[in-house]
Amino acid sequence: MIDRWHSRSEPGPGQGVAYWHVLFGADPRVCHQAQYVQERLSQFTGLHMTPLRWLHMTTLVVGHTEELSSSALAELADRASQRASVIEPMPVSLRKIIYHPEAIMVRVDPGDALQPLVEMLETATCEVTGKLSLRESKTWMPHVTLCYSTTNQPAQPLIDALGYELPPCNATVSAVSLIVQEGAERRWDWHPVAEVRLGQAESVASRGQRPARSAQNAAD
């Protein structure tokens, strides 16, 4: 495995990135599974554990906050909410372990069932930003990252300790959240902007959010 942040470009102080995430931190089943994995791996150094509060499945990168005003983010949440009303909550299973060069993840299945959610978010985001998808990779594989590698290290000891499958964990994807991540990724300085509920024509704005800076303010 390799150091995820060795040469990774990240936002600096005062900069941020907006994402669409499915948050699992309030689901005790997913948290229990993640805690089990992290405890099994606690004997190893060179791993950065995802905080249980921010366990998530990334669905789409919206863009840099320097280019997104607060009103644009609000409009984005409204448009996604209108489209989300026709997408029903989806049962998923988290079981298969994925060993990525930079991280250890658990796959979210069935991936095909989640495609309508991603396509809806891509459409709503493009309508507001005028830009096509900023997916983190060309082939989207839904997953929850449990820990990141912070150094170059052999994967086999980690595989021997954890294996390739976990006890079955069932969850429901019933909402997607618009999140602003400020600063470097591993600081976990996240600010929920809105929660869009599937099967309902509404979004819930988060209290105490930090409004994204407009492009004009970012230049000040």
Tab-separated table of C-alpha atoms in Angstrom, residues 57-58 98 105 107-108 137 139-143:
chain	number	residue	atom	x	y	z
A	57	MET	CA	-20.285	6.664	0.489
A	58	THR	CA	-19.083	9.331	-1.937
A	98	ILE	CA	-11.681	-3.995	-0.974
A	105	MET	CA	-12.915	-0.174	2.041
A	107	ARG	CA	-18.175	-2.483	-0.918
A	108	VAL	CA	-21.807	-1.348	-0.975
A	137	SER	CA	-12.923	7.797	-11.000
A	139	THR	CA	-15.792	3.606	-13.003
A	140	TRP	CA	-17.855	4.269	-9.894
A	141	MET	CA	-17.856	1.489	-7.348
A	142	PRO	CA	-19.946	2.316	-4.282
A	143	HIS	CA	-17.977	1.808	-1.091
